Coordinates of N, CA and C in Angstrom, one line a residue:
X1 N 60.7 129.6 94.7 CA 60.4 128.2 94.8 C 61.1 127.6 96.1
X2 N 60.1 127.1 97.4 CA 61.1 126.5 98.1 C 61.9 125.1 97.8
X3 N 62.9 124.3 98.9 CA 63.6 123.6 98.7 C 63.3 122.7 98.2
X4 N 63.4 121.5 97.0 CA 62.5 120.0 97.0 C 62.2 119.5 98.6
X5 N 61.4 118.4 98.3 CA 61.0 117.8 99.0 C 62.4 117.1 99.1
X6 N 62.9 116.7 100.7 CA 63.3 116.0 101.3 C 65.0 116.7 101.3
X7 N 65.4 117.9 100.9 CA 65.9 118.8 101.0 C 67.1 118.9 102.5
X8 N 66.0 119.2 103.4 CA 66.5 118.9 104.5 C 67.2 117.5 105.4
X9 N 66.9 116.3 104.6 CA 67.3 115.4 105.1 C 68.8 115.0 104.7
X10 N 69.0 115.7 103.5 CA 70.1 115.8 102.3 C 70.9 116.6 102.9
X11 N 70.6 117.9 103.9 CA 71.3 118.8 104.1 C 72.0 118.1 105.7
X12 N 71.6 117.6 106.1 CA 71.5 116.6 107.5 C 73.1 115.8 107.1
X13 N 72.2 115.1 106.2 CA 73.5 113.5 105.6 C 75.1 114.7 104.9
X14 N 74.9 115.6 104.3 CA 76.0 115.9 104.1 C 76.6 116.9 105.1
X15 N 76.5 117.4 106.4 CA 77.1 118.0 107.6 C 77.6 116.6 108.6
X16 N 76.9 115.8 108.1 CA 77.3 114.4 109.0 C 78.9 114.0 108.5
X17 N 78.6 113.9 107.2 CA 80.0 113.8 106.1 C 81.0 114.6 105.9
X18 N 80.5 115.8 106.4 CA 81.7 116.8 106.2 C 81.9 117.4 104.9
X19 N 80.5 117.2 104.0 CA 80.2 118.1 102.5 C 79.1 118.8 102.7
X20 N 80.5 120.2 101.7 CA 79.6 121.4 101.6 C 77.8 121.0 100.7
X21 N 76.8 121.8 101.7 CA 75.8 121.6 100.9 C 75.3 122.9 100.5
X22 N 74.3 122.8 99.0 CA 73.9 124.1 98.6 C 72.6 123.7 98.2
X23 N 71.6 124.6 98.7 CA 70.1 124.3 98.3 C 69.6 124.4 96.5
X24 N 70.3 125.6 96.3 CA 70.3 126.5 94.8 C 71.6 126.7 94.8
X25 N 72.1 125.8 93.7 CA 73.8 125.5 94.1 C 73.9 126.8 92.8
X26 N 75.5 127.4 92.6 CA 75.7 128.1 91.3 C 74.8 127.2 90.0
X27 N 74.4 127.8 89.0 CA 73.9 127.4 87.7 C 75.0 127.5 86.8
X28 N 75.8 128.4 86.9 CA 76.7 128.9 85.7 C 77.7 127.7 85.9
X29 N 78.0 126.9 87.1 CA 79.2 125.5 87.2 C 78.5 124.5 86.6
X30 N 77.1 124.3 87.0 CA 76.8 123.2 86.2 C 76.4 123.6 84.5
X31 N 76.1 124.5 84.1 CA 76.2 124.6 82.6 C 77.2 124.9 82.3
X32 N 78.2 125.0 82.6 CA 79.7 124.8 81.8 C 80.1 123.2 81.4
X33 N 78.9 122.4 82.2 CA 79.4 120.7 81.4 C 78.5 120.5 80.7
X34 N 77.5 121.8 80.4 CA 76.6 121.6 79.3 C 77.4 121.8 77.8
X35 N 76.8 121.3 76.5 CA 76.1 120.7 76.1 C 76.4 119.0 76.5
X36 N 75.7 118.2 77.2 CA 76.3 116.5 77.5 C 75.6 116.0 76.6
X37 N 76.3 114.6 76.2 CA 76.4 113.9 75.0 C 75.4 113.3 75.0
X38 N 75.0 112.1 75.8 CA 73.8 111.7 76.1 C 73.0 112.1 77.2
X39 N 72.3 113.0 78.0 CA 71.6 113.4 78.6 C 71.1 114.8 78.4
X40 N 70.0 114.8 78.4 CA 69.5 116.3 78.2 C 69.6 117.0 79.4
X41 N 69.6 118.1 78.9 CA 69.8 119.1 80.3 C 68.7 119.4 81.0
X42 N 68.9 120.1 82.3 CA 67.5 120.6 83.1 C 67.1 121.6 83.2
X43 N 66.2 122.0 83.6 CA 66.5 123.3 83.7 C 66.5 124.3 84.6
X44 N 67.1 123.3 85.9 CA 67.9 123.9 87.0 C 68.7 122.4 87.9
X45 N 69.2 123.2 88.8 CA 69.7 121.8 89.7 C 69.7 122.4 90.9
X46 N 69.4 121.7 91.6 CA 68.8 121.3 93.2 C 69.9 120.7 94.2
X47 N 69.7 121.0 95.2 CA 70.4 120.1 96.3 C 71.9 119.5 96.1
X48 N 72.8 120.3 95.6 CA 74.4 120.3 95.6 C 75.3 119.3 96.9
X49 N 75.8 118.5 96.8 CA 76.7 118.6 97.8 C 77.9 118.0 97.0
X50 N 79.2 118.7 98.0 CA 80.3 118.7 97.7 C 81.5 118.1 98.5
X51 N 82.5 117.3 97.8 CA 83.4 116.6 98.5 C 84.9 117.1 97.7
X52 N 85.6 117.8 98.9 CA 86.7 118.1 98.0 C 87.9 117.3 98.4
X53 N 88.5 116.8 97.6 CA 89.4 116.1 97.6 C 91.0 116.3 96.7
X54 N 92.1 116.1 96.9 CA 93.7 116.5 96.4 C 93.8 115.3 95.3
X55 N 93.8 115.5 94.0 CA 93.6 116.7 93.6 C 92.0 116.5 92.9
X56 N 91.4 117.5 92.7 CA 89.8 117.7 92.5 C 88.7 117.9 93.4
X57 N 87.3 117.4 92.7 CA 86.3 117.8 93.8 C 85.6 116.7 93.1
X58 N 84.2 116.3 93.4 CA 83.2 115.6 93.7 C 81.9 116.6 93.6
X59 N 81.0 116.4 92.9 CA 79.3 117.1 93.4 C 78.4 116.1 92.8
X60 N 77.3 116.0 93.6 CA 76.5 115.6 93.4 C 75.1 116.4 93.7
X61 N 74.4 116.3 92.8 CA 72.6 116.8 92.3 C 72.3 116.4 91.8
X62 N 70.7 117.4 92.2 CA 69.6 116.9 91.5 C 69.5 117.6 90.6
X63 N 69.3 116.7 89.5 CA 68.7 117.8 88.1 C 67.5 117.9 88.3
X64 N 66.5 118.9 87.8 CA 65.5 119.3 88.1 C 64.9 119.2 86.3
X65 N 63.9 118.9 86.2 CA 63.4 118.1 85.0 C 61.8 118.8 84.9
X66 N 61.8 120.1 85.2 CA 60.7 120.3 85.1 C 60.9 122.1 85.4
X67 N 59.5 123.0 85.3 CA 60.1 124.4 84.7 C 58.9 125.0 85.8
X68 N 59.8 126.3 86.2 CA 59.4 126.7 87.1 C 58.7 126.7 88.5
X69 N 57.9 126.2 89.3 CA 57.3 125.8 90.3 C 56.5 124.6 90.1
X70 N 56.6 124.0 89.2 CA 56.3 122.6 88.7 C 57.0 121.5 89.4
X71 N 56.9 120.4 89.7 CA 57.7 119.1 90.5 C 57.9 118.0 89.1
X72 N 59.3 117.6 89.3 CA 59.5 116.6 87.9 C 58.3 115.6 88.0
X73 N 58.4 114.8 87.2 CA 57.3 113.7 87.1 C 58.2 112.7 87.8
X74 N 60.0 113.1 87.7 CA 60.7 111.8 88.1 C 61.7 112.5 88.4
X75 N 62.4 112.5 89.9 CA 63.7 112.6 90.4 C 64.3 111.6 90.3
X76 N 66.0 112.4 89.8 CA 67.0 111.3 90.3 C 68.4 112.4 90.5
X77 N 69.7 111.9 90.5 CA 70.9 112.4 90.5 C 71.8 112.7 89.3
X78 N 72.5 113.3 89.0 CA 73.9 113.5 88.6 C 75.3 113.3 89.6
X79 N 75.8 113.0 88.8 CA 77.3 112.7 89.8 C 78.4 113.5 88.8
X80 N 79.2 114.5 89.4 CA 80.4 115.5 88.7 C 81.6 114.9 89.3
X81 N 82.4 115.0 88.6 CA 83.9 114.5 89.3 C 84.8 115.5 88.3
X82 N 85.6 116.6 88.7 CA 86.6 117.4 89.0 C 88.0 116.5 88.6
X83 N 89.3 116.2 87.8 CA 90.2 115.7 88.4 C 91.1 116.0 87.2
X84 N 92.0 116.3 87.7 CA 93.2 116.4 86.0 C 93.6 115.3 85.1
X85 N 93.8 114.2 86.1 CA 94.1 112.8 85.2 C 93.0 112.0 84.0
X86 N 92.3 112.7 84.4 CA 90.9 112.4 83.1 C 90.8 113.5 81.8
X87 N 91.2 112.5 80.3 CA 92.2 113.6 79.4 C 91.0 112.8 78.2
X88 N 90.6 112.0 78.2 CA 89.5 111.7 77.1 C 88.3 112.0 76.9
X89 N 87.4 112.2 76.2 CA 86.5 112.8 75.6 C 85.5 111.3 75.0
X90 N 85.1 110.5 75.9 CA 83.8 109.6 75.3 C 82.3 109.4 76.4
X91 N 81.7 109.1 76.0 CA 80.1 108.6 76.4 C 79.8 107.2 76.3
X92 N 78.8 106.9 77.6 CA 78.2 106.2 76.9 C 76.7 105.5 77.6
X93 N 75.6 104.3 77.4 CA 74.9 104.6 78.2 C 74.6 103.4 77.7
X94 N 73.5 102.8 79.0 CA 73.3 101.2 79.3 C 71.7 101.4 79.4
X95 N 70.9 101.7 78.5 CA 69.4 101.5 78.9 C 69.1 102.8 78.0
X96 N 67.4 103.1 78.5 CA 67.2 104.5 77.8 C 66.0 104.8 79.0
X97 N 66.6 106.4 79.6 CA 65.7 107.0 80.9 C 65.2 107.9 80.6
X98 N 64.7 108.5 80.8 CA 64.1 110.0 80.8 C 64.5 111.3 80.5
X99 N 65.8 110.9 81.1 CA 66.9 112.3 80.8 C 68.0 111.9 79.4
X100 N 67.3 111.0 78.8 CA 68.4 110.4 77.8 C 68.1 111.8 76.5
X101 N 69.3 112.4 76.5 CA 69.1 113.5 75.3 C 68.5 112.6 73.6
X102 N 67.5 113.3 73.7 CA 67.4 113.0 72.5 C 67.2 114.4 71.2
X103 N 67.2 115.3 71.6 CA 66.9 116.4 70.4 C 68.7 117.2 70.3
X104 N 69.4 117.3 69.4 CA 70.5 117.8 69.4 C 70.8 119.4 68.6
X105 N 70.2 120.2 69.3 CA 69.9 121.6 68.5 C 71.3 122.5 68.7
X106 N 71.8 122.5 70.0 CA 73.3 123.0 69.7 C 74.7 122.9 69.8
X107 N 74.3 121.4 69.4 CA 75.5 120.3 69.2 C 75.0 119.4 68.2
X108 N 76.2 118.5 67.2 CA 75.5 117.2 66.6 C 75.7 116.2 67.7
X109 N 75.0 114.9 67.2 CA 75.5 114.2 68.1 C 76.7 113.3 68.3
X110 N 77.4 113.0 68.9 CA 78.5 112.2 68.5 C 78.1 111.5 68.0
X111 N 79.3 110.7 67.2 CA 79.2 109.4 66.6 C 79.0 108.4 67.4
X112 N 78.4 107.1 67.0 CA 78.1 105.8 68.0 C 79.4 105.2 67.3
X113 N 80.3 104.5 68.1 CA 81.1 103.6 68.2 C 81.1 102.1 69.1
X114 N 82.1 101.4 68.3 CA 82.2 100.3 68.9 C 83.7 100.0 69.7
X115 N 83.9 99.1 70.4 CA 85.2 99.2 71.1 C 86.2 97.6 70.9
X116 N 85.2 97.2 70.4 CA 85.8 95.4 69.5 C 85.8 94.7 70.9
X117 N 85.4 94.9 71.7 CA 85.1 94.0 73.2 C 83.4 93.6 72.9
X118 N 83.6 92.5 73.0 CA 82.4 91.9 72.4 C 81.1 92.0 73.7
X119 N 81.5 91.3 74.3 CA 80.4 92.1 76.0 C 79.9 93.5 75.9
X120 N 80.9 94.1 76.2 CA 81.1 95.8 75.7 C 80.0 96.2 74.8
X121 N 80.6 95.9 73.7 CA 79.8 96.7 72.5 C 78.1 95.5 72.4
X122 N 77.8 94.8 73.0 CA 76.8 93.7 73.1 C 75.7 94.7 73.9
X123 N 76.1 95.4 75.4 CA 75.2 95.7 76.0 C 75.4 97.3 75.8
X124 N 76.0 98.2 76.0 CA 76.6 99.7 75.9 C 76.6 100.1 74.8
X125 N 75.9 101.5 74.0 CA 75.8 102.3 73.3 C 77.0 103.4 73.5
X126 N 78.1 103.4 72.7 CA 79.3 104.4 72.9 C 79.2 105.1 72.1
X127 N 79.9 106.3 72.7 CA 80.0 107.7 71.8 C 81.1 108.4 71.8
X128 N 82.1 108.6 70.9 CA 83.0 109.1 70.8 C 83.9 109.6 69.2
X129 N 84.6 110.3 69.4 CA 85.5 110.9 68.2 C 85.6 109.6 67.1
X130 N 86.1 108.6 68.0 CA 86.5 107.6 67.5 C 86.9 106.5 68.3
X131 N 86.7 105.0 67.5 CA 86.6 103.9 68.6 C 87.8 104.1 68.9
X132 N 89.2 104.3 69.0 CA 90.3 104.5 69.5 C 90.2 105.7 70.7
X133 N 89.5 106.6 70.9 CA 89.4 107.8 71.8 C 88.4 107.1 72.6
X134 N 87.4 106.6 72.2 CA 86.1 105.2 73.3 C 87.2 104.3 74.1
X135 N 88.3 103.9 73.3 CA 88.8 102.5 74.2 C 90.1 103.0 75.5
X136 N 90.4 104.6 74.8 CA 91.2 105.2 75.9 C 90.5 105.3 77.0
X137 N 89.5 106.1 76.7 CA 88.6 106.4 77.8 C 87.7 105.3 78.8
X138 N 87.2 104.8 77.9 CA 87.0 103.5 78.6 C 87.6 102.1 79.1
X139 N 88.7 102.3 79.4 CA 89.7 101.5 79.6 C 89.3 99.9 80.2
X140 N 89.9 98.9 79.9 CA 89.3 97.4 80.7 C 89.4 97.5 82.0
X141 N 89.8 98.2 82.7 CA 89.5 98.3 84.5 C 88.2 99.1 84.9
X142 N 87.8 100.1 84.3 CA 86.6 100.8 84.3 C 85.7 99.9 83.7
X143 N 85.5 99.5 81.9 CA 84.8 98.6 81.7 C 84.3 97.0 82.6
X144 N 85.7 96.7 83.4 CA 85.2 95.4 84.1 C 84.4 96.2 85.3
X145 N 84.7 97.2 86.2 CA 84.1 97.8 87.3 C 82.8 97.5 86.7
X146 N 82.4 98.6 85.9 CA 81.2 99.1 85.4 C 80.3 97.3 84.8
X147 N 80.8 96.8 84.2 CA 80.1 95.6 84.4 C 79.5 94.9 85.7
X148 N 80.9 94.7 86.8 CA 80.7 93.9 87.9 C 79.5 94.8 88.8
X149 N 79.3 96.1 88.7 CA 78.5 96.9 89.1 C 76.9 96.5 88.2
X150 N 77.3 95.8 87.8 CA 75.5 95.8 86.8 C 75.3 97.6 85.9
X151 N 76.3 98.3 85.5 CA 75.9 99.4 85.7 C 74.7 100.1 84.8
X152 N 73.7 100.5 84.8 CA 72.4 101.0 84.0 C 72.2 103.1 84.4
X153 N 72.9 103.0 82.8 CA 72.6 104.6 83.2 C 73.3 105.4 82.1
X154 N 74.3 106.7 82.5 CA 75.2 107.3 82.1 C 76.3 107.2 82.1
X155 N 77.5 107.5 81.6 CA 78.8 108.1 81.6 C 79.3 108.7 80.6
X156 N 79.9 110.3 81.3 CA 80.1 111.1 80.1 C 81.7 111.3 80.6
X157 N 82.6 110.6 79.9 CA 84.1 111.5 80.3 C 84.5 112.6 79.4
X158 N 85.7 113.6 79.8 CA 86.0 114.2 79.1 C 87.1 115.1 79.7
X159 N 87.7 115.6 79.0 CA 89.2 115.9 79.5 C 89.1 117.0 81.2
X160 N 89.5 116.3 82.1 CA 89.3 117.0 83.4 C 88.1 117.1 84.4
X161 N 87.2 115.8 83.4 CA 86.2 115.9 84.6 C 85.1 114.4 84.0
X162 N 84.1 114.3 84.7 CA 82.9 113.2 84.2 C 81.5 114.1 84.9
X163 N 80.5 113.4 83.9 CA 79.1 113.2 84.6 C 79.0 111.9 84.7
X164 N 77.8 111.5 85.7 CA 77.7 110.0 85.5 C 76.4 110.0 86.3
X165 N 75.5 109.3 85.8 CA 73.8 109.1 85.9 C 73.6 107.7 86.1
X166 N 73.6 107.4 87.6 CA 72.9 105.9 87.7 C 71.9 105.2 87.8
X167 N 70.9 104.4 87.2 CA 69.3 104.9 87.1 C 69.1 104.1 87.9
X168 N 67.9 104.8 88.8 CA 67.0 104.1 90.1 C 67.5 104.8 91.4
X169 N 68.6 105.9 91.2 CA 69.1 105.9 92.1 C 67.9 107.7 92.5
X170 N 67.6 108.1 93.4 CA 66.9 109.3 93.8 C 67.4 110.0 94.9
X171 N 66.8 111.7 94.8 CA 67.7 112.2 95.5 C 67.1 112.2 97.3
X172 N 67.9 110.8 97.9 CA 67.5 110.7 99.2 C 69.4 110.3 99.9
X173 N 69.0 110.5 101.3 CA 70.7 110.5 101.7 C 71.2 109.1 101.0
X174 N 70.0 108.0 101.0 CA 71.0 106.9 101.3 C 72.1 107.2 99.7
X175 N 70.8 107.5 98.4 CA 71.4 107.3 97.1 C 72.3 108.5 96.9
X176 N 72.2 109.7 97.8 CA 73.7 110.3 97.6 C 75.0 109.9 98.0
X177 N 74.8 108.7 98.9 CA 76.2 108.4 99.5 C 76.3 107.2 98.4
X178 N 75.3 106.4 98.0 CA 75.9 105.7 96.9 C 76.4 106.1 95.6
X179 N 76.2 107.7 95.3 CA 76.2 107.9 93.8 C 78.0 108.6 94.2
X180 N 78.0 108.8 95.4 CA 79.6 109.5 95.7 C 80.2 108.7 95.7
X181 N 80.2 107.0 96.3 CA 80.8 106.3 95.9 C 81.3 105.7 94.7
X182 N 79.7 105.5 93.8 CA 80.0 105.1 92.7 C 81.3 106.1 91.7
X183 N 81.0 107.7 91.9 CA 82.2 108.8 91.3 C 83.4 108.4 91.7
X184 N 83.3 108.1 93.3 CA 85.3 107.6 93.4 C 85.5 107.0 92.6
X185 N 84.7 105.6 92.5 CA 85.3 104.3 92.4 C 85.4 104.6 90.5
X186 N 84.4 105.4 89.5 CA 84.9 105.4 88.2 C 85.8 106.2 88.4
X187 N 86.3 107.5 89.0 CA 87.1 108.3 88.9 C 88.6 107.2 88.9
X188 N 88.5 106.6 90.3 CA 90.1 106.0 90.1 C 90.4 104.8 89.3
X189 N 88.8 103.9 88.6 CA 89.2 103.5 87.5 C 89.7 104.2 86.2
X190 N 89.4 105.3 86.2 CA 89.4 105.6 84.9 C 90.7 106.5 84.1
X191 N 91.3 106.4 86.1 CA 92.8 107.7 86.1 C 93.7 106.8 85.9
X192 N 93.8 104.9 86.2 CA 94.8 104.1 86.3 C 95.7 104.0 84.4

């Protein structure tokens, strides 16, 4: 199968930046954050790039949403963040997309929780052990970011790393350099 469409323009924007890029990045790195809580999996990933950073890394891809030489009906991104100071285990999600998992065959699904933040639990569907493990992980600096952001999508934390799925965003340079920002900016909310 060759590269997606626009492949090359991706490979352009991350040598400008100084991130590693990979056409057909490893499979076995991104299914080790498999099974995710709320998003279903793909079933492959596309167009890797990489930001490494002290201490951790950054990737961002395309999930690929469609099976063998086929083109998705809908591209967008995943965002990975790498980092040791991320030690909780919750989810959660603002809307419902395409990649929103819904069949749970080899996992249950988490519990839905609430976090007693009235805004919070008003717009955001949470998922965690327990609302005490939701409110660690989601802490009021992340929760106010993620508001002031409008944010519609995913977030999966969990001990040593995140996914995070921002919807509307597609895999073109501009929305990879937004979805890398958006990873710092939860990552250093979410370490304070």
């Amino acid at each position: 199968m060759p590269p997606p469409l626009g492949s090359d323009l991706i490979a352009a924007w991350a040598a400008r930046r100084g991130l590693a890029f990979t056409p057909r990045p490893d499979e076995d790195w991104f299914r080790r954050w498999e099974p995710y809580d709320t998003i279903a999996p793909p079933s492959a990933y596309r167009s890797a790039c990489t930001w490494m950073t002290s201490p951790g890394h950054a990737v961002i891809a395309e999930p690929w949403y469609a099976d063998g030489e086929a083109e998705p009906l809908e591209r967008t991104l995943l965002g990975f963040a790498a980092h040791p100071a991320l030690r909780h285990r919750a989810a959660m999600r603002v809307g419902e997309f395409f990649l929103t998992r819904v069949a749970f065959i080899e996992s249950p699904p988490p519990p839905k929780v609430t976090l007693g933040d009235a805004l919070w639990d008003a717009h955001v569907t949470t998922f965690a052990a327990s609302p005490r493990e939701a409110a660690a992980a989601f802490r009021p600096r992340l929760r106010k970011l993620l508001a002031t952001r409008g944010f519609q999508g995913h977030l999966e934390l969990r001990p040593g790393g995140l996914v995070v799925h921002c919807a509307g965003l597609r895999p073109v340079p501009e929305h990879y350099e937004r979805l890398l920002g958006v990873v710092r900016e939860i990552v250093n909310a979410a370490i304070v």
